[in-house]
Short mmCIF file of C-alpha atoms in Angstrom, two decimals:
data_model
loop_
_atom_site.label_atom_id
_atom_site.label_comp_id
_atom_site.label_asym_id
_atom_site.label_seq_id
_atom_site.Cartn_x
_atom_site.Cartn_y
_atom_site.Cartn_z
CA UNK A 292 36.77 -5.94 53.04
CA UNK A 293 33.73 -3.85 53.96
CA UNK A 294 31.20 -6.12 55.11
CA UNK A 295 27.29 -4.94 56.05
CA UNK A 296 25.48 -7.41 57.85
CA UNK A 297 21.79 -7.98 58.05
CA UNK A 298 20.39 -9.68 60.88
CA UNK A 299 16.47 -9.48 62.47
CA UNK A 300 17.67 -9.78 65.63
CA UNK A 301 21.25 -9.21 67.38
CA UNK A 302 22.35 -9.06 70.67
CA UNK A 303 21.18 -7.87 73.67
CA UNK A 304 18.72 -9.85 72.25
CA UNK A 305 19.09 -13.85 73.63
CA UNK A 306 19.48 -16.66 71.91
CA UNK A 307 22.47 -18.86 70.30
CA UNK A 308 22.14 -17.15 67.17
CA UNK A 309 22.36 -13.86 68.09
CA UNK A 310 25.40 -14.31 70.37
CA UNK A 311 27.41 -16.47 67.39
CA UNK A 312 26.47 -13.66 65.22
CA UNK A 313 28.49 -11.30 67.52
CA UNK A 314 31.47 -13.10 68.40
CA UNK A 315 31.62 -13.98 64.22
CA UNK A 316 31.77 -10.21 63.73
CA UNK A 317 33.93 -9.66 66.52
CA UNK A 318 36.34 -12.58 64.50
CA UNK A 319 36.17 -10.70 61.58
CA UNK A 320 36.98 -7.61 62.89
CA UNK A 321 40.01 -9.11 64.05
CA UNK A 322 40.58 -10.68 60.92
CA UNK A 323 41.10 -6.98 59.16
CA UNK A 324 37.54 -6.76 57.88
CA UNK A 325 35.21 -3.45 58.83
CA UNK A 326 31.82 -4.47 59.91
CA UNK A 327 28.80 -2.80 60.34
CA UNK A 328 25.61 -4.44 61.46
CA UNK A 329 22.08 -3.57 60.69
CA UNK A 330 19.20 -4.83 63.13
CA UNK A 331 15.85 -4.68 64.04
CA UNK A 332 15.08 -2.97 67.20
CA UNK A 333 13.33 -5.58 68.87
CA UNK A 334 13.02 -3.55 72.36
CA UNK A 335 12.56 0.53 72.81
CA UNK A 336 15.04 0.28 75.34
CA UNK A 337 18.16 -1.19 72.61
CA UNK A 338 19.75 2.13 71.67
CA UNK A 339 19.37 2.84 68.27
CA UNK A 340 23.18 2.84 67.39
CA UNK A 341 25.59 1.66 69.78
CA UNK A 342 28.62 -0.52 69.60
CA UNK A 343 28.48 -4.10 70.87
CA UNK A 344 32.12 -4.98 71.92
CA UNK A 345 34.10 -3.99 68.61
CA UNK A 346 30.86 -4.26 66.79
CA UNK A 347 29.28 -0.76 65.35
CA UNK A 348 25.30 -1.52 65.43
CA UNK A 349 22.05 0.13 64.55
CA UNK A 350 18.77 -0.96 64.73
CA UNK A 351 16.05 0.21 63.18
CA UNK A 352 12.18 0.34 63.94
CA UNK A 353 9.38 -0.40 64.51
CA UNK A 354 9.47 -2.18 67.72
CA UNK A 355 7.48 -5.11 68.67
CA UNK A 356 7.16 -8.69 68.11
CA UNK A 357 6.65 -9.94 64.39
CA UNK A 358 6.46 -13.45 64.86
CA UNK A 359 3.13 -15.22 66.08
CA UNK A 360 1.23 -11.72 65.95
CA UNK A 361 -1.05 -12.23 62.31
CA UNK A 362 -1.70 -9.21 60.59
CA UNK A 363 -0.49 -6.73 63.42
CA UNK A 364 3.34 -7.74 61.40
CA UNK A 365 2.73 -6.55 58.13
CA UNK A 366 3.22 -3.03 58.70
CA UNK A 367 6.28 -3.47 60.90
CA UNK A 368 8.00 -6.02 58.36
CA UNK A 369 7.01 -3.93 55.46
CA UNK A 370 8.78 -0.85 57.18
CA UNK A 371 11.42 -2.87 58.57
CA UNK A 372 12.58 -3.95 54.95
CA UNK A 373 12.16 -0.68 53.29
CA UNK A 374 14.46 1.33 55.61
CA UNK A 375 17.05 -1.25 55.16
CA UNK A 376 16.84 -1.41 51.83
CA UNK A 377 17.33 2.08 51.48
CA UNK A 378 20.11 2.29 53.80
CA UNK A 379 21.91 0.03 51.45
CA UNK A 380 21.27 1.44 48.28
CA UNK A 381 22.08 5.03 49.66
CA UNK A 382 25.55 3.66 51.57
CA UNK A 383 26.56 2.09 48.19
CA UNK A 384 29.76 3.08 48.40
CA UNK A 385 30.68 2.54 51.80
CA UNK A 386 30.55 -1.36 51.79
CA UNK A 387 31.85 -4.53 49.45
CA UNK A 388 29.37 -7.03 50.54
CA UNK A 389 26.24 -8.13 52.13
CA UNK A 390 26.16 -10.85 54.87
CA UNK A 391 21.83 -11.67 55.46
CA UNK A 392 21.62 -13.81 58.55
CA UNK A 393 18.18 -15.47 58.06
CA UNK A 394 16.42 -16.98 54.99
CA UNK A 395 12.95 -15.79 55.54
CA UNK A 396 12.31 -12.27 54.66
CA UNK A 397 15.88 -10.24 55.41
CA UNK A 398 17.67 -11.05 52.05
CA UNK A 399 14.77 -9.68 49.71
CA UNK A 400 16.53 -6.21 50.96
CA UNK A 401 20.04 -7.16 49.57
CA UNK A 402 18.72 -9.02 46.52
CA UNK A 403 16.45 -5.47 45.76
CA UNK A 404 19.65 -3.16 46.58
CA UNK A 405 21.72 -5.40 44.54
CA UNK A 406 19.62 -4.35 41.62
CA UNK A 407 20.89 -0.90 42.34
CA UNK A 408 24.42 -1.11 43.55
CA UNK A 409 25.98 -4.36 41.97
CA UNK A 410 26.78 -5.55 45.44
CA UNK A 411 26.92 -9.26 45.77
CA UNK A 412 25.08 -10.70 48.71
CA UNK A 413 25.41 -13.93 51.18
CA UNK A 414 22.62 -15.62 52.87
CA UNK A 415 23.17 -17.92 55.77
CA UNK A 416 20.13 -19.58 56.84
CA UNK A 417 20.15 -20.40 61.05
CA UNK A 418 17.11 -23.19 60.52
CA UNK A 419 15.91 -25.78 57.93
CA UNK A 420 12.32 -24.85 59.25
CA UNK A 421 12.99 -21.29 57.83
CA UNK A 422 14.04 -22.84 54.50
CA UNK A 423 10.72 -24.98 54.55
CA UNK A 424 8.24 -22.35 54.69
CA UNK A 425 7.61 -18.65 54.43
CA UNK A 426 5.32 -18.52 57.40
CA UNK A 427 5.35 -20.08 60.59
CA UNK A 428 2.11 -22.38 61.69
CA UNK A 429 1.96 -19.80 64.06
CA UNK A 430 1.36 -16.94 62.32
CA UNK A 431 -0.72 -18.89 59.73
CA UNK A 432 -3.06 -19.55 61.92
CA UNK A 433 -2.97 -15.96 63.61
CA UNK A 434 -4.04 -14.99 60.39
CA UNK A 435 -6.54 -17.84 59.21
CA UNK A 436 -4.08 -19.59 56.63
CA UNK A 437 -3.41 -22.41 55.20
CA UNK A 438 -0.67 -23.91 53.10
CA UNK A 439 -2.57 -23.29 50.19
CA UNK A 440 -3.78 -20.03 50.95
CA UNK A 441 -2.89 -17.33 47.97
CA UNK A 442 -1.22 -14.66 50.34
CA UNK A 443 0.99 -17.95 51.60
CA UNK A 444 1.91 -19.36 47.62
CA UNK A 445 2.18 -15.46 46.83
CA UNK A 446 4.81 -15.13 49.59
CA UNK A 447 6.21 -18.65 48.49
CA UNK A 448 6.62 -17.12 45.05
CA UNK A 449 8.46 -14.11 46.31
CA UNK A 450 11.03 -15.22 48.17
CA UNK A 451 11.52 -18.13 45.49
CA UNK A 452 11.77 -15.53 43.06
CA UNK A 453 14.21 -13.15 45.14
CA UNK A 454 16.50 -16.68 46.66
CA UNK A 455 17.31 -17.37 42.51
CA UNK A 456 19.22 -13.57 42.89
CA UNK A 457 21.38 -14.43 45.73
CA UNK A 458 25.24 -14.76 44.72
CA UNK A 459 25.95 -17.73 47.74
CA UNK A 460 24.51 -19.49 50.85
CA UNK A 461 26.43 -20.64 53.51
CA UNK A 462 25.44 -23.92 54.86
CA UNK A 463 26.47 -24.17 58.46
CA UNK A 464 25.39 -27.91 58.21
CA UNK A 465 24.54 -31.07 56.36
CA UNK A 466 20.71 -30.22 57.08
CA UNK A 467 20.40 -26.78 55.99
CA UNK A 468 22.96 -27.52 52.40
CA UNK A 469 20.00 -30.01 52.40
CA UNK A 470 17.35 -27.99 52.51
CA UNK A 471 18.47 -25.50 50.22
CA UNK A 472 18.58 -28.22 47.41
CA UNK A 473 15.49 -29.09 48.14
CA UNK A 474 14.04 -25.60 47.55
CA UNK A 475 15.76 -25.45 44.12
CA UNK A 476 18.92 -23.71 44.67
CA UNK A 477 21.95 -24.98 42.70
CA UNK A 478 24.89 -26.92 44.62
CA UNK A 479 27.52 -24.62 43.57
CA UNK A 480 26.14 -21.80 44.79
CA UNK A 481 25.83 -23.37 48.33
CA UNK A 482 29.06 -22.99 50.39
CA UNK A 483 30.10 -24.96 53.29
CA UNK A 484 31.44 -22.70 56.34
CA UNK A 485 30.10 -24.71 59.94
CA UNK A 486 29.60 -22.80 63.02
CA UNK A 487 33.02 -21.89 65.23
CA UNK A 488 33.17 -21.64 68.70
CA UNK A 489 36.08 -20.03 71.25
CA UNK A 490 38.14 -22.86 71.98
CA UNK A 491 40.05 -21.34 75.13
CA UNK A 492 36.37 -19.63 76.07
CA UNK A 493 34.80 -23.35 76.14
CA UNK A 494 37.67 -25.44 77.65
CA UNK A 495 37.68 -28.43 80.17
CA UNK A 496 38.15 -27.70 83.69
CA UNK A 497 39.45 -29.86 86.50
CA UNK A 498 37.64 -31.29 89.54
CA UNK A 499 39.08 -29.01 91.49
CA UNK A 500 38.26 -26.07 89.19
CA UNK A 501 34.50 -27.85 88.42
CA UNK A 502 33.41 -27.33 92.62
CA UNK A 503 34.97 -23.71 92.53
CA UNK A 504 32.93 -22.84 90.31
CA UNK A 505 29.74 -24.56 91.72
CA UNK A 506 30.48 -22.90 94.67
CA UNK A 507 30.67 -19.16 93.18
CA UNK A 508 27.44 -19.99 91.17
CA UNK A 509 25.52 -21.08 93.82
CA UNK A 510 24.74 -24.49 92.62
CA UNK A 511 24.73 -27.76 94.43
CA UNK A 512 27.83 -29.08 95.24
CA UNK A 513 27.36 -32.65 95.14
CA UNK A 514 24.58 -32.86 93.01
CA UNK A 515 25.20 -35.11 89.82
CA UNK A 516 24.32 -31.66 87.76
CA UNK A 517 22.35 -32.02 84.15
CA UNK A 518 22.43 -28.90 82.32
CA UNK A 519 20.84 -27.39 79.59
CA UNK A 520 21.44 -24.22 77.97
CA UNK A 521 18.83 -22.24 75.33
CA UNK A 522 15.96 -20.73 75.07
CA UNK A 523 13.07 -22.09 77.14
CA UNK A 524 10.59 -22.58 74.33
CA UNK A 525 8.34 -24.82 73.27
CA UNK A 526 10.39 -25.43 69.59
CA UNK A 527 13.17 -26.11 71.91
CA UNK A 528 10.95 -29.16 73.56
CA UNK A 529 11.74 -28.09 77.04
CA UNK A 530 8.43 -28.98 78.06
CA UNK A 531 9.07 -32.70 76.80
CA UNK A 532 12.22 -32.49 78.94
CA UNK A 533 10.90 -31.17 82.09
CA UNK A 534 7.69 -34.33 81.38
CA UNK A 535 10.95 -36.37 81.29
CA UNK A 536 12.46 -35.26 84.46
CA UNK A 537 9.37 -35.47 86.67
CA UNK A 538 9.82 -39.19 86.03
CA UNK A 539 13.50 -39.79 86.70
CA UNK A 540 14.18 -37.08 89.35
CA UNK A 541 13.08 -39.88 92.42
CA UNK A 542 14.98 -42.65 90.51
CA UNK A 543 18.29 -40.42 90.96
CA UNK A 544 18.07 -38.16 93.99
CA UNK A 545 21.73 -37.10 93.47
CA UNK A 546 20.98 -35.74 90.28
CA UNK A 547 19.70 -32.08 89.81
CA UNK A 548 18.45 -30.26 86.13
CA UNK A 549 20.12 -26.73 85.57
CA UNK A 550 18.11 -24.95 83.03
CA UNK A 551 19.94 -21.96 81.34
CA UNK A 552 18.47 -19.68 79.32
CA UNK A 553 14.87 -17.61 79.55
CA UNK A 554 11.72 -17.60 76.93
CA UNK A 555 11.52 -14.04 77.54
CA UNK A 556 10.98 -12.17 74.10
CA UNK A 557 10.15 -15.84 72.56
CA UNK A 558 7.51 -16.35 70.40
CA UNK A 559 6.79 -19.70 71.52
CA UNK A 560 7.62 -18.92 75.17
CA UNK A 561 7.03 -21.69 77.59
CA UNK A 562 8.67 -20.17 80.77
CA UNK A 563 5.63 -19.50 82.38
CA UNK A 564 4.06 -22.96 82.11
CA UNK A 565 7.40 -24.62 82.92
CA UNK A 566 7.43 -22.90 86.42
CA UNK A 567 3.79 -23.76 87.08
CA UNK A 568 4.86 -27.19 86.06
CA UNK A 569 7.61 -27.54 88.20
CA UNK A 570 5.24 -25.97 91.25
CA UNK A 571 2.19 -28.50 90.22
CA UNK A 572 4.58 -31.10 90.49
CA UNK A 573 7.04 -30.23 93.44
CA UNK A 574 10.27 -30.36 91.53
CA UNK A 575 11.84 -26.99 92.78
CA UNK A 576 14.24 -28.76 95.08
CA UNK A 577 15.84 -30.61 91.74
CA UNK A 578 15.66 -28.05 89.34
CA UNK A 579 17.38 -24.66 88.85
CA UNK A 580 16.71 -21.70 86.70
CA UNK A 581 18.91 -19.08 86.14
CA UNK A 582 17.24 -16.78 83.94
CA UNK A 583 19.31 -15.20 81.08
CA UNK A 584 23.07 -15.26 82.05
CA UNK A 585 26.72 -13.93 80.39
CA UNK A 586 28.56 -16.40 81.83
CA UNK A 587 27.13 -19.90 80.08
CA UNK A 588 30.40 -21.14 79.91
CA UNK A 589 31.04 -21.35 83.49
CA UNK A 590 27.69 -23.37 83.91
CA UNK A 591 28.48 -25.60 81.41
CA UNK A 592 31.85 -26.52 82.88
CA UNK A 593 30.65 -26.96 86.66
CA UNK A 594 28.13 -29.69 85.15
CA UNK A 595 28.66 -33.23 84.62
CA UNK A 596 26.41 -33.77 81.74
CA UNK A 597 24.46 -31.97 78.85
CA UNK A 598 20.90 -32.73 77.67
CA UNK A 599 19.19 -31.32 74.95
CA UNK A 600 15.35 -31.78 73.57
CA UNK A 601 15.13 -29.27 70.57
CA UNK A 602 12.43 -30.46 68.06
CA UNK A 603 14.72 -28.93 65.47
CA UNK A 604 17.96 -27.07 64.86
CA UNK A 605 19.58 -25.69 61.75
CA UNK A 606 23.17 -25.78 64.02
CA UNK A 607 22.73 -25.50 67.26
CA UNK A 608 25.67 -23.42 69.25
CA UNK A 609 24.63 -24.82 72.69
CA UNK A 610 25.82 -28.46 71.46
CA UNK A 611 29.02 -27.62 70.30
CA UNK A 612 29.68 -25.51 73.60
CA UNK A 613 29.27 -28.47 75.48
CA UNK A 614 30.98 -30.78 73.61
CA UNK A 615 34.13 -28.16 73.87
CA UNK A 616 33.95 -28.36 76.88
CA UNK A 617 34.00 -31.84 77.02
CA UNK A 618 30.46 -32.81 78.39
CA UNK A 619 28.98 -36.00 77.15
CA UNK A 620 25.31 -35.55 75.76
CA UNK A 621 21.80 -36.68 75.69
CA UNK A 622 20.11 -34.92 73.05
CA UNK A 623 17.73 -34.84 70.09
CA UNK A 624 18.91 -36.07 67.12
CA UNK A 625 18.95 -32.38 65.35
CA UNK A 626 21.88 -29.68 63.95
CA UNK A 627 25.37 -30.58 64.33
CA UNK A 628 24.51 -33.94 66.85
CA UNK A 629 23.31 -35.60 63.87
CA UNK A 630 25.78 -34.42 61.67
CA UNK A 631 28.77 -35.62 63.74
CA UNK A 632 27.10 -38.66 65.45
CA UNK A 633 28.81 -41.04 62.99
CA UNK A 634 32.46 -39.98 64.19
CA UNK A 635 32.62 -40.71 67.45
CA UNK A 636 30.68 -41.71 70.74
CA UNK A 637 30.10 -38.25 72.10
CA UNK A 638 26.92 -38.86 73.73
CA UNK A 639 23.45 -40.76 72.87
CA UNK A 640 21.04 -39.33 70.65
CA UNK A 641 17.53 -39.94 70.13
CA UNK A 642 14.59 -38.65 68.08
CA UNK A 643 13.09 -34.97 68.44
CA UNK A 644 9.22 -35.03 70.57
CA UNK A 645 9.91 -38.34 71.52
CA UNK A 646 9.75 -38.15 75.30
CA UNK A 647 10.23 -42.05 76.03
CA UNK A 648 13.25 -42.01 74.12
CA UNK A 649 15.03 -39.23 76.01
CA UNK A 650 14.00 -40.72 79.32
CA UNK A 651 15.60 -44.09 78.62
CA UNK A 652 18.75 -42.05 77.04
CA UNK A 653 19.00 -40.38 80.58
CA UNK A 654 17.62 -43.18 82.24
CA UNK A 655 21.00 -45.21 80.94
CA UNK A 656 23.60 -42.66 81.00
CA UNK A 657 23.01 -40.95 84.41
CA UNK A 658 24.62 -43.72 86.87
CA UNK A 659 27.23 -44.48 84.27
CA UNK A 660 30.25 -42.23 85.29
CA UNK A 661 33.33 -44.30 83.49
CA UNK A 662 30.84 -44.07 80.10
CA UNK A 663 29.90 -40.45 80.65
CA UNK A 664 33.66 -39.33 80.82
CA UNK A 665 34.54 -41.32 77.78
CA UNK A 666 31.91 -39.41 75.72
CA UNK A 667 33.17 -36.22 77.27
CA UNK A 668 37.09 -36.88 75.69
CA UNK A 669 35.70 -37.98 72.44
CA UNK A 670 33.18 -34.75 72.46
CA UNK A 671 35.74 -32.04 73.09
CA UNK A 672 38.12 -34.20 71.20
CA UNK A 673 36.04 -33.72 67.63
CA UNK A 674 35.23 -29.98 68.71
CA UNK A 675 38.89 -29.39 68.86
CA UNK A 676 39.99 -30.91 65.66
CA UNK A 677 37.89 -29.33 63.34
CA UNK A 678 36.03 -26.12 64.56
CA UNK A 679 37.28 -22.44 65.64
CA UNK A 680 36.00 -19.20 65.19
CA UNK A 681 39.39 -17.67 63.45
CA UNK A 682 38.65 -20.61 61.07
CA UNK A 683 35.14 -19.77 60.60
CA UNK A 684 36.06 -15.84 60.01
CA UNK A 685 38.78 -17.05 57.57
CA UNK A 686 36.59 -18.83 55.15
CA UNK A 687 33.98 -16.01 55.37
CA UNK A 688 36.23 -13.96 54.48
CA UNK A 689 37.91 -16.23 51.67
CA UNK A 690 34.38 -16.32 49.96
CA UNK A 691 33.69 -12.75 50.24
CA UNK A 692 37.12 -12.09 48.50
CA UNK A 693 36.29 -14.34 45.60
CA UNK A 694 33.05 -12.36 45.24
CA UNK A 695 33.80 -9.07 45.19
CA UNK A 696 36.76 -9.85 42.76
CA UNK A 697 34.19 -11.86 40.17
CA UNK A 698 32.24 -8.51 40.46
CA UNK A 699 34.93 -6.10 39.88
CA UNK A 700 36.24 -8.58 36.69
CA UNK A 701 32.61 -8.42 35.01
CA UNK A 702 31.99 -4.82 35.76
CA UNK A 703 35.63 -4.28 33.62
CA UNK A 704 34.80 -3.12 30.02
CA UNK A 705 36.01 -5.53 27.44
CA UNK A 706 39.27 -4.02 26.28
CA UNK A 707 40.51 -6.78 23.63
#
């Protein structure tokens, strides 16, 4: 199976959907399937081909941010999609099947080379938002639109018009499956294929292993440690957390907030006013940034308990990492929380902006240790039973093969 994969952004870019992009390749590579993914390159420094563990890349120009600029995007998106689309009509014959990570603007290049080539394409949305609408508030109102505007119902129209020529989308949760029947698109050409995650990558650690590692990463070694991991963004409500914290961090001196992640390359980048927060409000001794790190997995399993504040979340990688690891939770009710909060006790959940709510959620669970390790077993628990990445790669791989085979039958001349 030759598989070409479209993606606006991919690692060394940040972020939780990059990196699952990646490691899904990687799994399919190992699976027997030959990958090649096609980028945008976000930086001038990303080479323009280069190979990203097993995974052959290129990226393609122009460089600079699209998102949140107004008008300064158009040209850059409209070349972006054009030298794509070309690439895949002209490589016709050197792949089976198109994988679009993304619902906004990315698959009208597969569903336009399919019109040439006959090759079926897949689009897996990351974020209900995207399914919502074609522009961002942002870059509406960069650009002095409304909802109503003609250049926004014309876009509306487009992609509508291009999403009907799709062959499947993957839903990687309850949410987005939702949100793509609410935009019209027929339940049996929705798939279901959740999120996997490196089971031996994410494990639980002992005590013993926990201050080891606090030790080698510099953190505190006492310290009740609350960790979260993701961009710091303002979509991502760490703002709302860090309001949260400023109230709770003199009710539980033994407790210290480990923020990893960076809003660096972010549209809605909130880095900057999170550190003059912090310095207005003299919370340095009880907080810790890291910055943009390769080793998440070791912070996750040196702390004692997640929290996470997104406003919304079409998966979210950074929960499940947790939870496989076997930390209990405080987080928005958004992406697979929600989805598996009916299963089990895994942590408590409460509703996105709301920063009351996710006070009193931390305000309960913090001096609660026999609770907090419950939540923990039952979290890695439900990870364990039901996602992987070799399962994820498998049922890819399943639906590309019942694709490409539908294709080859109807492109057979009738022969009775």
């Amino acid at each position: 199976m030759r598989v070409y994969v479209l993606t606006p952004s991919f690692p060394p870019t940040d972020g939780g959907q990059e990196k699952h992009l990646l490691e899904l390749s990687e799994s399919l590579i190992a699976a027997g399937a030959c990958v090649q993914v096609f980028s945008r390159r976000v930086d001038p420094s990303f080479a323009p081909a280069e190979r990203m563990g097993s995974v052959p890349v290129m990226r393609f120009g122009p460089c600079g941010e699209i998102k949140g600029v107004g008008l300064a995007a158009v040209p850059r998106l409209v070349a972006l999609l054009c030298k794509m689309t070309w690439r895949l009509i002209r490589d016709r014959r050197r792949y089976d099947i198109v994988l679009v990570s993304g619902f906004n603007f990315m698959p009208m290049c597969a569903v336009v080379a399919r019109a040439f080539t006959g090759k079926p394409c897949v689009v897996r949305p990351e974020s209900p938002l995207e399914i919502s609408e074609p522009l961002g508030e942002r870059s509406r109102e960069k650009l002095g639109l409304t909802e109503r505007s003609l250049a926004v119902r014309v876009l509306r129209r487009l992609r509508r018009d291009s999403a009907r020529r799709v062959d499947r989308y993957v839903a990687i949760s309850a949410e987005i499956r939702g949100k793509l029947e609410q935009a019209g698109i027929a339940a049996d050409r929705i798939v279901a294929v959740p999120n996997g995650i490196d089971m031996e990558r994410y494990g639980m650690v002992s005590t013993e292993a926990k201050g080891a590692l606090r030790r080698a990463l510099g953190l505190p070694p006492g310290a009740l440690l609350m960790i979260y991991t993701g961009r710091l963004a303002v979509s991502k409500g760490v703002m709302t957390l860090i309001e949260a914290w400023r109230e709770l961090a003199p009710e539980f001196p033994a407790a210290h907030l480990l923020l990893v992640g960076t809003g660096r390359g972010s549209f809605d980048d909130c880095e900057p006013a999170l550190l003059a927060y912090i310095d207005r409000h003299a919370l340095a001794r009880t907080v810790t940034l890291t910055g943009s790190v390769p080793n998440v997995h070791e912070y996750l399993k040196a702390s004692d308990l997640f929290v996470f504040s997104s406003d919304y979340e079409g998966f979210s990688l950074s929960i499940l990492e947790a939870m496989s690891v076997g930390l209990p939770l405080v987080s928005t009710r958004v992406g697979i929380a929600a989805e598996l909060e009916a299963h089990a006790e895994f942590g408590l959940l409460v509703p996105p902006k709301d920063e009351r709510a996710l006070r009193d959620a931390l305000r309960t669970l913090l001096p609660d240790a026999d609770r907090r390790a419950a939540m923990g077993r039952a979290a890695r628990s439900l990870v364990q039973s039901q996602y992987s990445l070799g399962a994820e790669a498998g049922r890819y791989l399943d639906l590309f093969g019942t694709l490409t085979a539908s294709m080859t039958d109807r492109s057979r001349p009738d022969r009775a």
